[in-house]
């Protein structure tokens, strides 16, 4: 208010009583401001008087003030774990209030549209186009009432449990049978974990680390496989995140047995069951051994027509990529000596 004696003590009262709502000193210009405490919700009739040098004035003309209850957020509740797709805001408000849900730390970040409600409760959906990452989120409901400055509800903090995202390795890249799958958008609180699937089979799991980052070591059969990840926290499980396909190559053949009988050379070894084994001998104008399938994991290839002497050869195994191509192992190189038999 205004009109007080400079530096006088101004006390706010409930009209007709000695119930005080606060006391403050007026400024040098006679203006004063009191943050009232203890007023009841609804209509209140107020007055005030000032005291200066032990002299107290009469009461000021009474003023009626309507104290509105703040809006509240009932859902989500504090510490709730929520899927983004299931997020729906609701709470209580003064009829005639307009409500919008905002970030508690930055009121310019809006999570809903603004809407006016003529009842004592409100409900708002997540704003179209708004995306929520996994993690803790603190919100407030901003409320506006005609001719009343806007206010904010008590804050509510809840946990968003979003779909885990695969970030590495690159999609359709060639990987060894055992490799590390990496991703983000994990919920780093609540001991959250992720599980990796190929179709219905779980092939690995791990815990979510700081900043929602996760890593899981997986071991797959050779071939083209699509991996997808689910996230679990507080007994809730997400749907699977966007899948990513990888080309898993067979292991490198690490040993080749060479048998030379007369003019025939037999190569044999152990490979991945069902893989096609290919031997190449660079630099020689000869018909190379035809590819052979490693039935039961064992393979054998015969070669003829090679010149006498030492040769360098390489062998690899490959499996179909289901796209009219092959996924090849790393090559294994070896030397052998095509010599005349002893006489």
Short mmCIF file of C-alpha atoms in Angstrom, two decimals:
data_model
loop_
_atom_site.label_atom_id
_atom_site.label_comp_id
_atom_site.label_asym_id
_atom_site.label_seq_id
_atom_site.Cartn_x
_atom_site.Cartn_y
_atom_site.Cartn_z
CA UNK A 1 0.00 0.00 0.00
CA UNK A 2 0.88 3.71 0.12
CA UNK A 3 0.36 6.70 2.39
CA UNK A 4 2.23 5.49 5.46
CA UNK A 5 4.53 7.67 7.52
CA UNK A 6 8.09 6.99 6.34
CA UNK A 7 9.61 4.16 8.40
CA UNK A 8 6.38 3.52 10.32
CA UNK A 9 5.48 -0.06 11.27
CA UNK A 10 2.51 -1.24 9.20
CA UNK A 11 0.53 -4.26 10.39
CA UNK A 12 -2.02 -6.19 8.32
CA UNK A 13 -5.10 -7.47 10.21
CA UNK A 14 -8.20 -9.50 9.63
CA UNK A 15 -10.89 -6.85 9.78
CA UNK A 16 -12.73 -6.63 13.07
CA UNK A 17 -10.20 -8.79 14.90
CA UNK A 18 -6.70 -8.66 16.32
CA UNK A 19 -5.56 -11.46 14.00
CA UNK A 20 -2.37 -10.21 12.37
CA UNK A 21 -1.10 -11.39 8.99
CA UNK A 22 2.29 -9.66 9.20
CA UNK A 23 4.18 -6.43 9.94
CA UNK A 24 6.69 -4.48 7.82
CA UNK A 25 8.34 -1.06 7.90
CA UNK A 26 7.21 1.49 5.37
CA UNK A 27 9.81 2.94 3.04
CA UNK A 28 10.99 6.55 2.88
CA UNK A 29 8.30 7.21 0.27
CA UNK A 30 5.53 5.81 2.47
CA UNK A 31 5.05 2.67 0.40
CA UNK A 32 4.82 -0.68 2.14
CA UNK A 33 4.50 -4.35 1.21
CA UNK A 34 3.59 -7.30 3.41
CA UNK A 35 3.70 -10.98 2.44
CA UNK A 36 0.68 -12.24 4.32
CA UNK A 37 0.81 -15.42 6.35
CA UNK A 38 -2.06 -17.46 7.76
CA UNK A 39 -4.89 -16.22 5.56
CA UNK A 40 -7.60 -18.74 4.80
CA UNK A 41 -8.63 -19.76 1.31
CA UNK A 42 -11.59 -17.88 -0.12
CA UNK A 43 -12.82 -14.39 0.76
CA UNK A 44 -10.87 -12.39 3.38
CA UNK A 45 -11.62 -8.86 4.62
CA UNK A 46 -8.43 -7.02 5.52
CA UNK A 47 -7.43 -3.77 7.16
CA UNK A 48 -4.16 -2.27 8.38
CA UNK A 49 -2.83 0.37 10.74
CA UNK A 50 0.53 1.98 11.28
CA UNK A 51 2.56 2.73 14.39
CA UNK A 52 5.13 5.50 14.57
CA UNK A 53 6.90 6.66 17.72
CA UNK A 54 4.49 4.64 19.87
CA UNK A 55 1.45 6.24 18.25
CA UNK A 56 -0.93 3.91 16.39
CA UNK A 57 -3.30 5.08 13.70
CA UNK A 58 -6.90 4.08 13.19
CA UNK A 59 -7.68 1.15 10.90
CA UNK A 60 -7.62 1.72 7.16
CA UNK A 61 -10.77 1.18 5.15
CA UNK A 62 -11.34 -2.58 4.83
CA UNK A 63 -10.55 -4.37 1.58
CA UNK A 64 -11.94 -7.71 0.42
CA UNK A 65 -9.38 -10.16 -0.93
CA UNK A 66 -10.14 -13.58 -2.40
CA UNK A 67 -7.33 -16.04 -1.74
CA UNK A 68 -7.27 -18.71 -4.44
CA UNK A 69 -5.84 -22.16 -3.77
CA UNK A 70 -2.80 -23.05 -5.90
CA UNK A 71 -3.20 -25.60 -8.63
CA UNK A 72 -1.80 -29.03 -7.81
CA UNK A 73 -0.47 -31.97 -9.81
CA UNK A 74 -1.93 -35.34 -8.85
CA UNK A 75 -0.52 -37.37 -11.76
CA UNK A 76 2.20 -38.21 -12.35
CA UNK A 77 2.94 -38.62 -8.68
CA UNK A 78 6.32 -38.06 -7.09
CA UNK A 79 8.84 -40.82 -7.95
CA UNK A 80 6.44 -42.53 -10.38
CA UNK A 81 7.97 -44.43 -13.33
CA UNK A 82 6.14 -43.47 -16.53
CA UNK A 83 6.33 -44.55 -20.18
CA UNK A 84 6.29 -41.45 -22.43
CA UNK A 85 3.35 -42.89 -24.39
CA UNK A 86 1.32 -43.21 -21.17
CA UNK A 87 2.04 -39.73 -19.83
CA UNK A 88 -1.10 -37.79 -18.89
CA UNK A 89 -1.05 -34.78 -16.55
CA UNK A 90 -3.90 -34.03 -14.16
CA UNK A 91 -4.57 -32.24 -10.90
CA UNK A 92 -6.78 -29.73 -9.11
CA UNK A 93 -7.38 -26.03 -9.74
CA UNK A 94 -9.70 -23.10 -9.06
CA UNK A 95 -12.59 -23.18 -11.57
CA UNK A 96 -11.88 -20.67 -14.33
CA UNK A 97 -8.13 -21.16 -14.19
CA UNK A 98 -6.02 -21.77 -17.27
CA UNK A 99 -3.32 -24.41 -16.84
CA UNK A 100 -0.13 -25.33 -18.66
CA UNK A 101 2.54 -27.85 -17.59
CA UNK A 102 6.11 -26.54 -17.62
CA UNK A 103 9.61 -27.53 -16.58
CA UNK A 104 10.23 -26.59 -12.95
CA UNK A 105 13.74 -25.31 -13.66
CA UNK A 106 12.88 -23.50 -16.91
CA UNK A 107 9.32 -22.24 -17.18
CA UNK A 108 9.79 -21.56 -20.90
CA UNK A 109 9.95 -25.31 -21.57
CA UNK A 110 6.34 -26.39 -22.03
CA UNK A 111 5.09 -29.97 -21.90
CA UNK A 112 1.41 -29.31 -22.70
CA UNK A 113 -0.86 -26.81 -24.38
CA UNK A 114 -2.61 -24.20 -22.23
CA UNK A 115 -6.28 -24.83 -21.50
CA UNK A 116 -8.95 -23.21 -19.32
CA UNK A 117 -10.99 -25.39 -16.95
CA UNK A 118 -14.37 -24.54 -15.43
CA UNK A 119 -14.21 -27.35 -12.87
CA UNK A 120 -11.95 -27.89 -9.88
CA UNK A 121 -9.80 -30.44 -11.71
CA UNK A 122 -7.75 -30.37 -14.89
CA UNK A 123 -6.21 -32.85 -17.33
CA UNK A 124 -3.69 -32.26 -20.13
CA UNK A 125 -1.85 -34.48 -22.62
CA UNK A 126 1.79 -34.27 -23.57
CA UNK A 127 2.26 -31.55 -26.16
CA UNK A 128 2.34 -32.75 -29.77
CA UNK A 129 5.92 -33.00 -30.95
CA UNK A 130 7.36 -33.00 -27.43
CA UNK A 131 9.90 -35.77 -26.84
CA UNK A 132 10.97 -36.95 -23.43
CA UNK A 133 14.27 -38.76 -22.90
CA UNK A 134 14.69 -41.35 -20.19
CA UNK A 135 15.56 -39.78 -16.85
CA UNK A 136 14.17 -37.79 -13.94
CA UNK A 137 11.92 -34.84 -14.76
CA UNK A 138 10.54 -32.15 -12.46
CA UNK A 139 7.43 -30.29 -13.56
CA UNK A 140 5.06 -27.62 -12.30
CA UNK A 141 1.57 -26.54 -13.36
CA UNK A 142 1.45 -22.83 -14.16
CA UNK A 143 -2.03 -21.43 -13.45
CA UNK A 144 -3.63 -18.17 -14.52
CA UNK A 145 -6.83 -16.68 -13.11
CA UNK A 146 -8.47 -13.48 -14.42
CA UNK A 147 -6.99 -10.35 -12.80
CA UNK A 148 -4.62 -12.46 -10.67
CA UNK A 149 -0.85 -12.84 -11.25
CA UNK A 150 0.11 -16.30 -12.46
CA UNK A 151 1.41 -18.89 -10.02
CA UNK A 152 2.92 -22.35 -9.95
CA UNK A 153 1.88 -25.59 -8.30
CA UNK A 154 4.21 -27.44 -5.95
CA UNK A 155 6.76 -29.31 -8.10
CA UNK A 156 6.52 -33.02 -8.90
CA UNK A 157 9.50 -35.19 -9.86
CA UNK A 158 8.97 -38.45 -11.74
CA UNK A 159 11.03 -40.84 -13.88
CA UNK A 160 10.60 -41.22 -17.64
CA UNK A 161 11.25 -44.77 -18.89
CA UNK A 162 11.82 -44.44 -22.63
CA UNK A 163 12.80 -46.85 -25.40
CA UNK A 164 16.52 -47.70 -25.38
CA UNK A 165 18.40 -46.62 -28.50
CA UNK A 166 21.27 -48.46 -30.22
CA UNK A 167 24.11 -46.08 -31.13
CA UNK A 168 26.96 -48.44 -32.11
CA UNK A 169 28.18 -50.33 -34.07
CA UNK A 170 26.84 -48.92 -37.33
CA UNK A 171 23.86 -50.68 -38.87
CA UNK A 172 24.64 -53.42 -41.44
CA UNK A 173 28.29 -53.41 -40.38
CA UNK A 174 30.30 -56.65 -40.26
CA UNK A 175 31.01 -57.88 -36.73
CA UNK A 176 32.75 -60.82 -35.12
CA UNK A 177 30.53 -63.33 -33.38
CA UNK A 178 31.15 -61.64 -30.02
CA UNK A 179 30.99 -57.84 -29.96
CA UNK A 180 29.80 -54.98 -27.78
CA UNK A 181 26.47 -53.31 -28.48
CA UNK A 182 26.27 -49.71 -27.24
CA UNK A 183 23.37 -47.35 -26.75
CA UNK A 184 21.72 -44.54 -24.80
CA UNK A 185 18.34 -43.26 -23.59
CA UNK A 186 18.60 -45.51 -20.57
CA UNK A 187 17.22 -44.55 -17.17
CA UNK A 188 20.34 -44.13 -15.05
CA UNK A 189 18.34 -44.18 -11.79
CA UNK A 190 16.54 -47.04 -10.06
CA UNK A 191 19.09 -49.76 -11.02
CA UNK A 192 17.69 -49.92 -14.54
CA UNK A 193 18.93 -52.55 -17.00
CA UNK A 194 18.60 -53.39 -20.68
CA UNK A 195 18.07 -56.73 -22.43
CA UNK A 196 19.08 -57.45 -26.04
CA UNK A 197 16.99 -59.73 -28.23
CA UNK A 198 17.18 -61.53 -31.55
CA UNK A 199 13.53 -62.33 -32.21
CA UNK A 200 12.34 -64.01 -28.98
CA UNK A 201 15.82 -65.01 -27.77
CA UNK A 202 17.66 -62.82 -25.27
CA UNK A 203 21.32 -62.68 -26.25
CA UNK A 204 22.68 -60.28 -23.62
CA UNK A 205 21.86 -57.89 -20.79
CA UNK A 206 23.52 -55.13 -18.81
CA UNK A 207 22.95 -52.25 -16.41
CA UNK A 208 22.41 -48.64 -17.40
CA UNK A 209 25.30 -46.36 -16.50
CA UNK A 210 25.66 -42.63 -15.95
CA UNK A 211 23.88 -40.30 -18.39
CA UNK A 212 21.74 -43.22 -19.59
CA UNK A 213 24.62 -44.89 -21.47
CA UNK A 214 24.67 -48.70 -21.67
CA UNK A 215 26.89 -51.42 -23.14
CA UNK A 216 26.12 -55.12 -23.58
CA UNK A 217 28.39 -57.87 -24.91
CA UNK A 218 26.51 -60.22 -27.24
CA UNK A 219 27.46 -63.47 -28.99
CA UNK A 220 25.57 -64.40 -32.16
CA UNK A 221 25.62 -67.11 -34.80
CA UNK A 222 27.12 -66.18 -38.18
CA UNK A 223 24.60 -64.58 -40.51
CA UNK A 224 22.46 -61.47 -40.81
CA UNK A 225 20.75 -60.66 -37.48
CA UNK A 226 18.53 -57.82 -36.27
CA UNK A 227 18.93 -56.78 -32.64
CA UNK A 228 16.41 -54.87 -30.54
CA UNK A 229 16.62 -53.73 -26.90
CA UNK A 230 14.13 -53.50 -24.03
CA UNK A 231 14.61 -51.53 -20.80
CA UNK A 232 13.46 -52.57 -17.32
CA UNK A 233 13.11 -50.40 -14.20
CA UNK A 234 11.00 -50.73 -11.04
CA UNK A 235 9.25 -53.78 -12.44
CA UNK A 236 8.25 -52.02 -15.66
CA UNK A 237 9.47 -53.14 -19.08
CA UNK A 238 9.46 -50.99 -22.21
CA UNK A 239 8.63 -52.10 -25.69
CA UNK A 240 11.61 -52.73 -27.94
CA UNK A 241 13.53 -49.81 -29.33
CA UNK A 242 14.35 -49.38 -33.02
CA UNK A 243 16.09 -52.55 -34.29
CA UNK A 244 19.50 -52.55 -35.94
CA UNK A 245 20.85 -55.30 -38.22
CA UNK A 246 24.42 -56.61 -38.25
CA UNK A 247 26.33 -59.00 -40.47
CA UNK A 248 28.02 -61.56 -38.22
CA UNK A 249 30.99 -63.20 -39.87
CA UNK A 250 32.20 -66.73 -39.12
CA UNK A 251 35.37 -67.15 -37.12
CA UNK A 252 38.69 -67.17 -38.95
CA UNK A 253 39.87 -70.70 -39.80
CA UNK A 254 42.99 -71.14 -37.73
CA UNK A 255 44.49 -74.38 -39.07
CA UNK A 256 44.62 -76.26 -42.38
CA UNK A 257 45.86 -79.82 -42.81
CA UNK A 258 47.64 -80.51 -46.14
CA UNK A 259 48.04 -84.09 -47.47
CA UNK A 260 49.93 -84.72 -50.73
CA UNK A 261 49.33 -88.10 -52.35
CA UNK A 262 50.68 -88.66 -55.84
CA UNK A 263 49.66 -85.53 -57.76
CA UNK A 264 46.67 -84.76 -55.60
CA UNK A 265 46.68 -82.33 -52.70
CA UNK A 266 43.98 -82.54 -50.05
CA UNK A 267 43.22 -79.57 -47.77
CA UNK A 268 41.03 -80.19 -44.72
CA UNK A 269 40.08 -78.60 -41.44
CA UNK A 270 37.36 -77.51 -39.04
CA UNK A 271 34.85 -74.77 -39.88
CA UNK A 272 31.45 -73.44 -38.91
CA UNK A 273 28.77 -76.06 -39.63
CA UNK A 274 27.04 -75.20 -42.90
CA UNK A 275 29.56 -72.52 -43.93
CA UNK A 276 31.05 -72.54 -47.42
CA UNK A 277 34.85 -72.89 -47.41
CA UNK A 278 36.85 -71.23 -50.19
CA UNK A 279 40.56 -71.78 -50.91
CA UNK A 280 42.54 -69.44 -53.18
CA UNK A 281 46.11 -69.83 -54.43
CA UNK A 282 47.21 -66.50 -55.93
CA UNK A 283 49.44 -66.24 -58.97
CA UNK A 284 48.91 -69.65 -60.52
CA UNK A 285 46.97 -70.20 -63.75
CA UNK A 286 45.26 -73.28 -62.50
CA UNK A 287 41.71 -74.34 -61.80
CA UNK A 288 41.14 -73.55 -58.11
CA UNK A 289 39.45 -75.99 -55.79
CA UNK A 290 35.68 -75.59 -55.79
CA UNK A 291 34.02 -74.25 -52.62
CA UNK A 292 32.80 -76.90 -50.21
CA UNK A 293 30.29 -76.83 -47.36
CA UNK A 294 31.62 -77.66 -43.91
CA UNK A 295 29.16 -80.44 -43.15
CA UNK A 296 29.06 -81.03 -39.41
CA UNK A 297 31.90 -78.54 -39.06
CA UNK A 298 34.44 -80.58 -41.06
CA UNK A 299 35.55 -79.77 -44.60
CA UNK A 300 37.87 -81.24 -47.20
CA UNK A 301 38.99 -79.91 -50.60
CA UNK A 302 41.13 -81.66 -53.24
CA UNK A 303 43.31 -79.79 -55.73
CA UNK A 304 45.25 -81.00 -58.76
CA UNK A 305 47.43 -79.46 -61.43
CA UNK A 306 49.54 -77.30 -59.16
CA UNK A 307 53.17 -76.76 -60.11
CA UNK A 308 55.86 -78.20 -57.95
CA UNK A 309 57.33 -75.99 -55.28
CA UNK A 310 56.20 -73.82 -52.44
CA UNK A 311 52.82 -72.12 -52.63
CA UNK A 312 51.08 -69.50 -50.50
CA UNK A 313 47.36 -70.04 -50.12
CA UNK A 314 44.48 -68.56 -48.19
CA UNK A 315 41.25 -70.03 -46.92
CA UNK A 316 38.08 -68.43 -45.64
CA UNK A 317 34.57 -69.51 -44.76
CA UNK A 318 31.40 -67.63 -45.61
CA UNK A 319 27.68 -67.71 -44.91
CA UNK A 320 24.73 -66.21 -46.85
CA UNK A 321 23.67 -62.68 -45.90
CA UNK A 322 20.04 -63.33 -46.97
CA UNK A 323 20.40 -60.60 -49.61
CA UNK A 324 21.99 -62.61 -52.43
CA UNK A 325 25.43 -62.03 -50.99
CA UNK A 326 27.93 -63.50 -48.57
CA UNK A 327 29.40 -62.68 -45.19
CA UNK A 328 33.05 -63.75 -45.23
CA UNK A 329 35.40 -64.57 -42.39
CA UNK A 330 38.85 -63.06 -42.23
CA UNK A 331 41.23 -65.10 -44.44
CA UNK A 332 43.76 -67.53 -43.02
CA UNK A 333 47.00 -67.70 -45.02
CA UNK A 334 49.41 -70.62 -45.06
CA UNK A 335 52.24 -72.14 -47.09
CA UNK A 336 52.66 -75.67 -48.40
CA UNK A 337 55.25 -77.43 -50.50
CA UNK A 338 54.06 -79.41 -53.52
CA UNK A 339 57.04 -81.75 -53.84
CA UNK A 340 57.74 -85.04 -55.60
CA UNK A 341 57.23 -88.11 -53.49
CA UNK A 342 60.30 -89.90 -52.13
CA UNK A 343 61.58 -92.88 -54.19
#
